[in-house]
Coordinates of C-alpha atoms and ligand atoms in Angstrom, one line a residue:
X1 CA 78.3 95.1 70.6
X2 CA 80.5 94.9 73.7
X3 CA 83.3 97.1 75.0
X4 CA 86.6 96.7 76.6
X5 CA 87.8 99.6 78.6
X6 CA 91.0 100.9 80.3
X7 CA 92.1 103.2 83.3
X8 CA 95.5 104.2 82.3
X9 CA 97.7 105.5 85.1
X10 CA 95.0 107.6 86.5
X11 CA 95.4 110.5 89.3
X12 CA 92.8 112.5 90.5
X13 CA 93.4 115.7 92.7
X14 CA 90.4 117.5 94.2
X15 CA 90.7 120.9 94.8
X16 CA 89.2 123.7 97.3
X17 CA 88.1 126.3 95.6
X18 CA 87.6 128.6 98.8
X19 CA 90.9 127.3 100.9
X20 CA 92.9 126.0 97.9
X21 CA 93.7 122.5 100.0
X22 CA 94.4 119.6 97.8
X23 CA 93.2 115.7 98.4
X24 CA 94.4 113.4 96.2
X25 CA 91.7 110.9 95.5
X26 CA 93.4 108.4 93.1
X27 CA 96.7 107.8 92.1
X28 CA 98.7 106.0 89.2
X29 CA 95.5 103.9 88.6
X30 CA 95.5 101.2 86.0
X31 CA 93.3 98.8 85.4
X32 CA 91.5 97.4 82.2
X33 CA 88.4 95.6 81.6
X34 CA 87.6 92.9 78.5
X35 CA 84.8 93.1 76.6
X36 CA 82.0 91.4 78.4
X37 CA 84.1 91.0 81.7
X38 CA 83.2 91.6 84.6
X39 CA 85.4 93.5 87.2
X40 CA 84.7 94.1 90.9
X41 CA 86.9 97.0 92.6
X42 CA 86.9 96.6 96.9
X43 CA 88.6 99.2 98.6
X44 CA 88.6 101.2 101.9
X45 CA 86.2 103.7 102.6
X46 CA 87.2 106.9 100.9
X47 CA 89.8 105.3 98.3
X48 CA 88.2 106.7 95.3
X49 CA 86.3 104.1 94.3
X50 CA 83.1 106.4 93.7
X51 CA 85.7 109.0 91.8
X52 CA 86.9 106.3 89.4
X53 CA 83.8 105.2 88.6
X54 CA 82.5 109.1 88.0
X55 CA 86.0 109.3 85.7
X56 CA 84.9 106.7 83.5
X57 CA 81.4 107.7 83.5
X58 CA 83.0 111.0 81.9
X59 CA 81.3 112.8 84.8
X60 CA 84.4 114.0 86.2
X61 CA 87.5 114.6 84.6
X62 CA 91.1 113.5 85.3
X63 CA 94.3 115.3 86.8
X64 CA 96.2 113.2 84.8
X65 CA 95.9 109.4 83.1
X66 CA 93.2 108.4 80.4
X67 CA 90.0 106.6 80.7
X68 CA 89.8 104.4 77.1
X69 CA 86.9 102.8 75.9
X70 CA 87.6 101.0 72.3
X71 CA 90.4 102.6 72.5
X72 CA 89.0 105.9 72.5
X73 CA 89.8 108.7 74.6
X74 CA 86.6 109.5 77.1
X75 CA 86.2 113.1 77.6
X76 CA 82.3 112.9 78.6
X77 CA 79.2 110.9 79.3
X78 CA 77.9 108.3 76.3
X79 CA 74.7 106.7 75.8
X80 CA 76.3 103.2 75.5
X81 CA 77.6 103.2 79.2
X82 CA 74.8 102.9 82.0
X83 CA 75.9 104.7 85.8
X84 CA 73.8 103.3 89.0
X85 CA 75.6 105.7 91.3
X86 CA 76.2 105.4 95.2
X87 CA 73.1 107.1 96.2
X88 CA 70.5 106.2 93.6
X89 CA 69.5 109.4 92.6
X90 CA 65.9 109.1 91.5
X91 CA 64.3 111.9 90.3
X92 CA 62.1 112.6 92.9
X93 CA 59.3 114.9 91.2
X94 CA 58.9 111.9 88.6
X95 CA 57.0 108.2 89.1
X96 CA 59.0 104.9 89.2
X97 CA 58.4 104.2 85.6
X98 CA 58.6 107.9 84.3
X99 CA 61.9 107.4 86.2
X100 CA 63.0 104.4 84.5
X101 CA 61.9 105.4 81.3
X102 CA 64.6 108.6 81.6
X103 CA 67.1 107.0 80.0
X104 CA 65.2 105.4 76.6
X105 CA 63.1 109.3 76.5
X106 CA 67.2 110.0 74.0
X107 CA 66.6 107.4 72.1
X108 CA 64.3 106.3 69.1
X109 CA 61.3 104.6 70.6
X110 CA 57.4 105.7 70.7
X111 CA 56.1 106.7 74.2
X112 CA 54.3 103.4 73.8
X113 CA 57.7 101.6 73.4
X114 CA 59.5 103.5 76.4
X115 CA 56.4 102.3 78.5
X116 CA 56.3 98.8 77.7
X117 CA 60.2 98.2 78.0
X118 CA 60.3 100.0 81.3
X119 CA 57.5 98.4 82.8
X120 CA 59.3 94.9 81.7
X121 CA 62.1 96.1 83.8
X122 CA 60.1 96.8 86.9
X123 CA 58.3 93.3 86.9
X124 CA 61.7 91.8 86.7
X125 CA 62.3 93.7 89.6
X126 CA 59.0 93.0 91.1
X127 CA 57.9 96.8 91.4
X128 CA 55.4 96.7 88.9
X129 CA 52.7 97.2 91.2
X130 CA 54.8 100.3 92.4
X131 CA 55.2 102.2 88.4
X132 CA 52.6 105.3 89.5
X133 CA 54.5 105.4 93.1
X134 CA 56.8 108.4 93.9
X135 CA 60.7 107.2 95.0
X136 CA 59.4 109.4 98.7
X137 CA 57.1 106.6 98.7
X138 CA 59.4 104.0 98.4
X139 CA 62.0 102.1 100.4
X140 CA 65.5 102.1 100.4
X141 CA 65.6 98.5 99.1
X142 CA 63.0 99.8 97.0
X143 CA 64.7 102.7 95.3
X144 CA 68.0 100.9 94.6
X145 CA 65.6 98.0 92.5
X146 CA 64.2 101.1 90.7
X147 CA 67.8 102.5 90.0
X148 CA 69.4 99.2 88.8
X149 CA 66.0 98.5 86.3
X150 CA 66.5 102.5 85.1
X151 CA 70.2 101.3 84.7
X152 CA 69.3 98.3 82.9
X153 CA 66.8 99.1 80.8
X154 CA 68.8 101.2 78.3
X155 CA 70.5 98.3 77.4
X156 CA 74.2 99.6 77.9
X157 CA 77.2 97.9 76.6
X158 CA 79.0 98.9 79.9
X159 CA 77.7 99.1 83.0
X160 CA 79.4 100.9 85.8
X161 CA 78.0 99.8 89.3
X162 CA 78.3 101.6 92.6
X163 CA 77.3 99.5 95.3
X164 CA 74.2 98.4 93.8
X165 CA 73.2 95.7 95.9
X166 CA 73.9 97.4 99.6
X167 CA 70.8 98.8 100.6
X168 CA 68.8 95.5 99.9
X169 CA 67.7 93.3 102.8
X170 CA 69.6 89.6 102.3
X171 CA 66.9 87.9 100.6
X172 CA 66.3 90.1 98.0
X173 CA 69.9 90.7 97.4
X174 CA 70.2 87.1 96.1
X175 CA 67.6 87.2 94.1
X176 CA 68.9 90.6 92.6
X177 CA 72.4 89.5 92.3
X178 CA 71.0 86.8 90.3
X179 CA 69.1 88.4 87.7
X180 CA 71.9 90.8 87.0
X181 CA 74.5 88.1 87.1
X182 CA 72.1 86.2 83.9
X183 CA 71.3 89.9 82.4
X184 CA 73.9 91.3 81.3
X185 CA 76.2 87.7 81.1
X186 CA 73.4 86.7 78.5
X187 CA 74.0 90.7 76.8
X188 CA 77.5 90.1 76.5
X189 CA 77.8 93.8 79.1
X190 CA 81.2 95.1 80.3
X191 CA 81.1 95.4 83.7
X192 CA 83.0 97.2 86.6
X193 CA 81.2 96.9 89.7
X194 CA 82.2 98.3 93.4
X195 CA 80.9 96.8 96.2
X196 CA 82.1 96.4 100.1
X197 CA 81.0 93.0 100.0
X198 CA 84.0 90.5 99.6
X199 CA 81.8 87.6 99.1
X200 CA 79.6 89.6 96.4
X201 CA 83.1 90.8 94.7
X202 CA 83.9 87.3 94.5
X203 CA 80.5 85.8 93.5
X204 CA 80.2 88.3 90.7
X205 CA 83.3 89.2 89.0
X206 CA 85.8 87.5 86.5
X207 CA 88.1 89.7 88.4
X208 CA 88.9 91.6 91.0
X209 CA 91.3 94.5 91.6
X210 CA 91.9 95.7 95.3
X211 CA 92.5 99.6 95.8
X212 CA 94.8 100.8 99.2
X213 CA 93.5 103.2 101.3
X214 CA 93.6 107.2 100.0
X215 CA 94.9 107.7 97.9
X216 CA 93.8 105.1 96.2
X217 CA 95.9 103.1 93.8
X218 CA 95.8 99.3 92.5
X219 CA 97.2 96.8 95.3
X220 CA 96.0 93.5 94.4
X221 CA 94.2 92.1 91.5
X222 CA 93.7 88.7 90.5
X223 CA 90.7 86.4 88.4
X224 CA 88.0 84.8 89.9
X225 CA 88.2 80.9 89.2
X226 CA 84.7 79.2 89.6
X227 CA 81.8 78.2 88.0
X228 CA 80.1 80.3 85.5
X229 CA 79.4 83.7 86.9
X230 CA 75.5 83.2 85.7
X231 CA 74.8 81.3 88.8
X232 CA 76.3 83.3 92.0
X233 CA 74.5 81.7 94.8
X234 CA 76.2 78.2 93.0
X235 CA 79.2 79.9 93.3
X236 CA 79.0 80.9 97.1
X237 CA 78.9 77.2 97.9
X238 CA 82.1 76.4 96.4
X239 CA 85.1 75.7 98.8
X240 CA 87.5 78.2 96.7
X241 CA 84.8 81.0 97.4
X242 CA 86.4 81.2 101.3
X243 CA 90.0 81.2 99.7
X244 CA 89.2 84.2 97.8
X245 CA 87.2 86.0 100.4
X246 CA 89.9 85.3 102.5
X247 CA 92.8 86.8 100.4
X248 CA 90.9 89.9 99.9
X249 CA 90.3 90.2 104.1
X250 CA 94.2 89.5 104.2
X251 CA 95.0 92.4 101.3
X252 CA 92.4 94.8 103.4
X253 CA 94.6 94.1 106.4
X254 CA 90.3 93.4 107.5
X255 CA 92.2 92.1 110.8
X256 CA 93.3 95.2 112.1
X257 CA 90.1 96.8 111.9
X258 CA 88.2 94.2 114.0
X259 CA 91.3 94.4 116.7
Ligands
ATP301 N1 83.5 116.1 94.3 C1 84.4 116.0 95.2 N2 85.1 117.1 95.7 C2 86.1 117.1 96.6 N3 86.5 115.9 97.1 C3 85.9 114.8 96.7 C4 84.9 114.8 95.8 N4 84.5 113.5 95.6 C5 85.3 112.7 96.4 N5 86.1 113.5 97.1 C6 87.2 113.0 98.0 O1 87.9 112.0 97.3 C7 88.1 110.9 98.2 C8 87.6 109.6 97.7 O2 86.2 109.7 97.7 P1 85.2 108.6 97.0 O3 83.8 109.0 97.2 O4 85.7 108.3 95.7 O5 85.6 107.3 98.0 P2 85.0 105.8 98.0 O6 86.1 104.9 97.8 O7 83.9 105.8 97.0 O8 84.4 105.7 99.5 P3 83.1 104.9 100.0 O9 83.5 103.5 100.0 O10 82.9 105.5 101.4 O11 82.0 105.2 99.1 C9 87.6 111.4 99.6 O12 88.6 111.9 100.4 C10 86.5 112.4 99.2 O13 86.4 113.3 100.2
MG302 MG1 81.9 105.5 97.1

């Protein structure tokens, strides 16, 4: 089954507890995502791009506004929605594979069946030789390939991405970027991923939706036109590619920053 969901004029207010100051994260943010679609969110450091994505995780709540999936009101964490979050909390008293066998240990399957589908995910991302390895032992690039397999192995029908690919060195990225862009294409996944990459956004996403600076609300949004989002590295060689990159540097006011 796939899933469409909705942000629906969200606001989110953090709160001091000790000196009662207020930050408001997100504001009047709306945004939807079609079953199987993939969105990428860019914004400015500290727009709430993290918080949105804990929102509609049902980690966090909202000040105001709805998060929908189906439809349905979400008022806390699912087992159809997989969350790679910013920092890729492994658990660190647990292997690579008892680590990416976490999420399956909820479902139905034998500890025979857990093993065998989580070591499938680590060959695919070429850490199979790594499964009895603690994340310590690991490195960053590492850890993030252990995440994203953890991520995918439960099979979600939405995936919620928070800068999955940033901690890999270049080559690797590619090849990563590719066998998620096939994955969960092929599965039919609903996808909102956030990334500080404007050539990634573009590569990966149907669409993308462009968040001003704190607090953060929807700016720009707009879909992505090229080939079939299987294939990202063909899509990086297409002229249009710059155009979009481009627009999103321009909506970023990018220029400003390098001045
Ligand atoms: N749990 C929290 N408690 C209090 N304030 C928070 C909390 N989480 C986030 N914030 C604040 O909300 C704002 C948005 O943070 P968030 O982590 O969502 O930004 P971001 O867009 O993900 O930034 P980055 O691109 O650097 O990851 C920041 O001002 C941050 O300090
Ligand atoms: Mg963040």
């Amino acid at each position: 089954m796939t899933s469409s969901l909705e942000l629906r004029n969200i606001t989110k207010v953090f709160t001091d507890r000790n000196t009662g100051n207020s930050v408001t994260a997100v504001e009047d943010m709306s945004f939807s995502v079609g079953a199987g679609e993939l969105v990428a969110v860019v914004g400015p450091s500290g727009c709430g791009k993290s918080t949105i994505l804990n929102m509609v995780s049902g980690l966090y709540g909202t000040s105001s506004g709805q998060v929908l999936i189906n439809g349905d009101e979400v008022t806390g964490t699912r087992p159809e929605v997989g969350f790679m979050l910013q920092k890729d909390l492994l658990l660190p008293w647990r292997n690579i594979v008892k680590n990416v066998e976490f999420g399956l240990e909820e479902r139905k399957f034998s500890r025979a069946e857990r093993r065998e589908r989580a070591m499938q995910e680590l060959e695919r991302m070429k850490l199979a030789e790594f499964a009895e390895h603690y994340p310590h032992q690991l490195s960053g690039g590492m850890r993030q390939r252990a995440a994203l397999a953890r991520t995918l192995v439960i099979e979600p029908d939405i995936i919620l991405l928070d800068e999955p690919f940033s901690a890999l060195d270049a080559q690797t990225k590619l090849v990563l970027q590719r066998h998620f862009a096939r994955t969960i294409a092929e599965a039919g996944v609903t996808c909102v991923l956030i990334t500080h990459d404007l050539n990634e956004a573009v590569i990966m996403a149907d669409r993308v939706v462009v968040m001003s600076g704190r607090p953060g609300t929807v700016v720009d949004e707009f879909a992505i036109e090229l080939g079939n989002r299987r294939d990202p590295l063909a899509r990086s060689m297409e002229a249009q590619t710059g155009v979009y990159v481009k627009r999103l540097f321009d909506t970023l006011h990018l220029e400003n920053e390098a001045a």
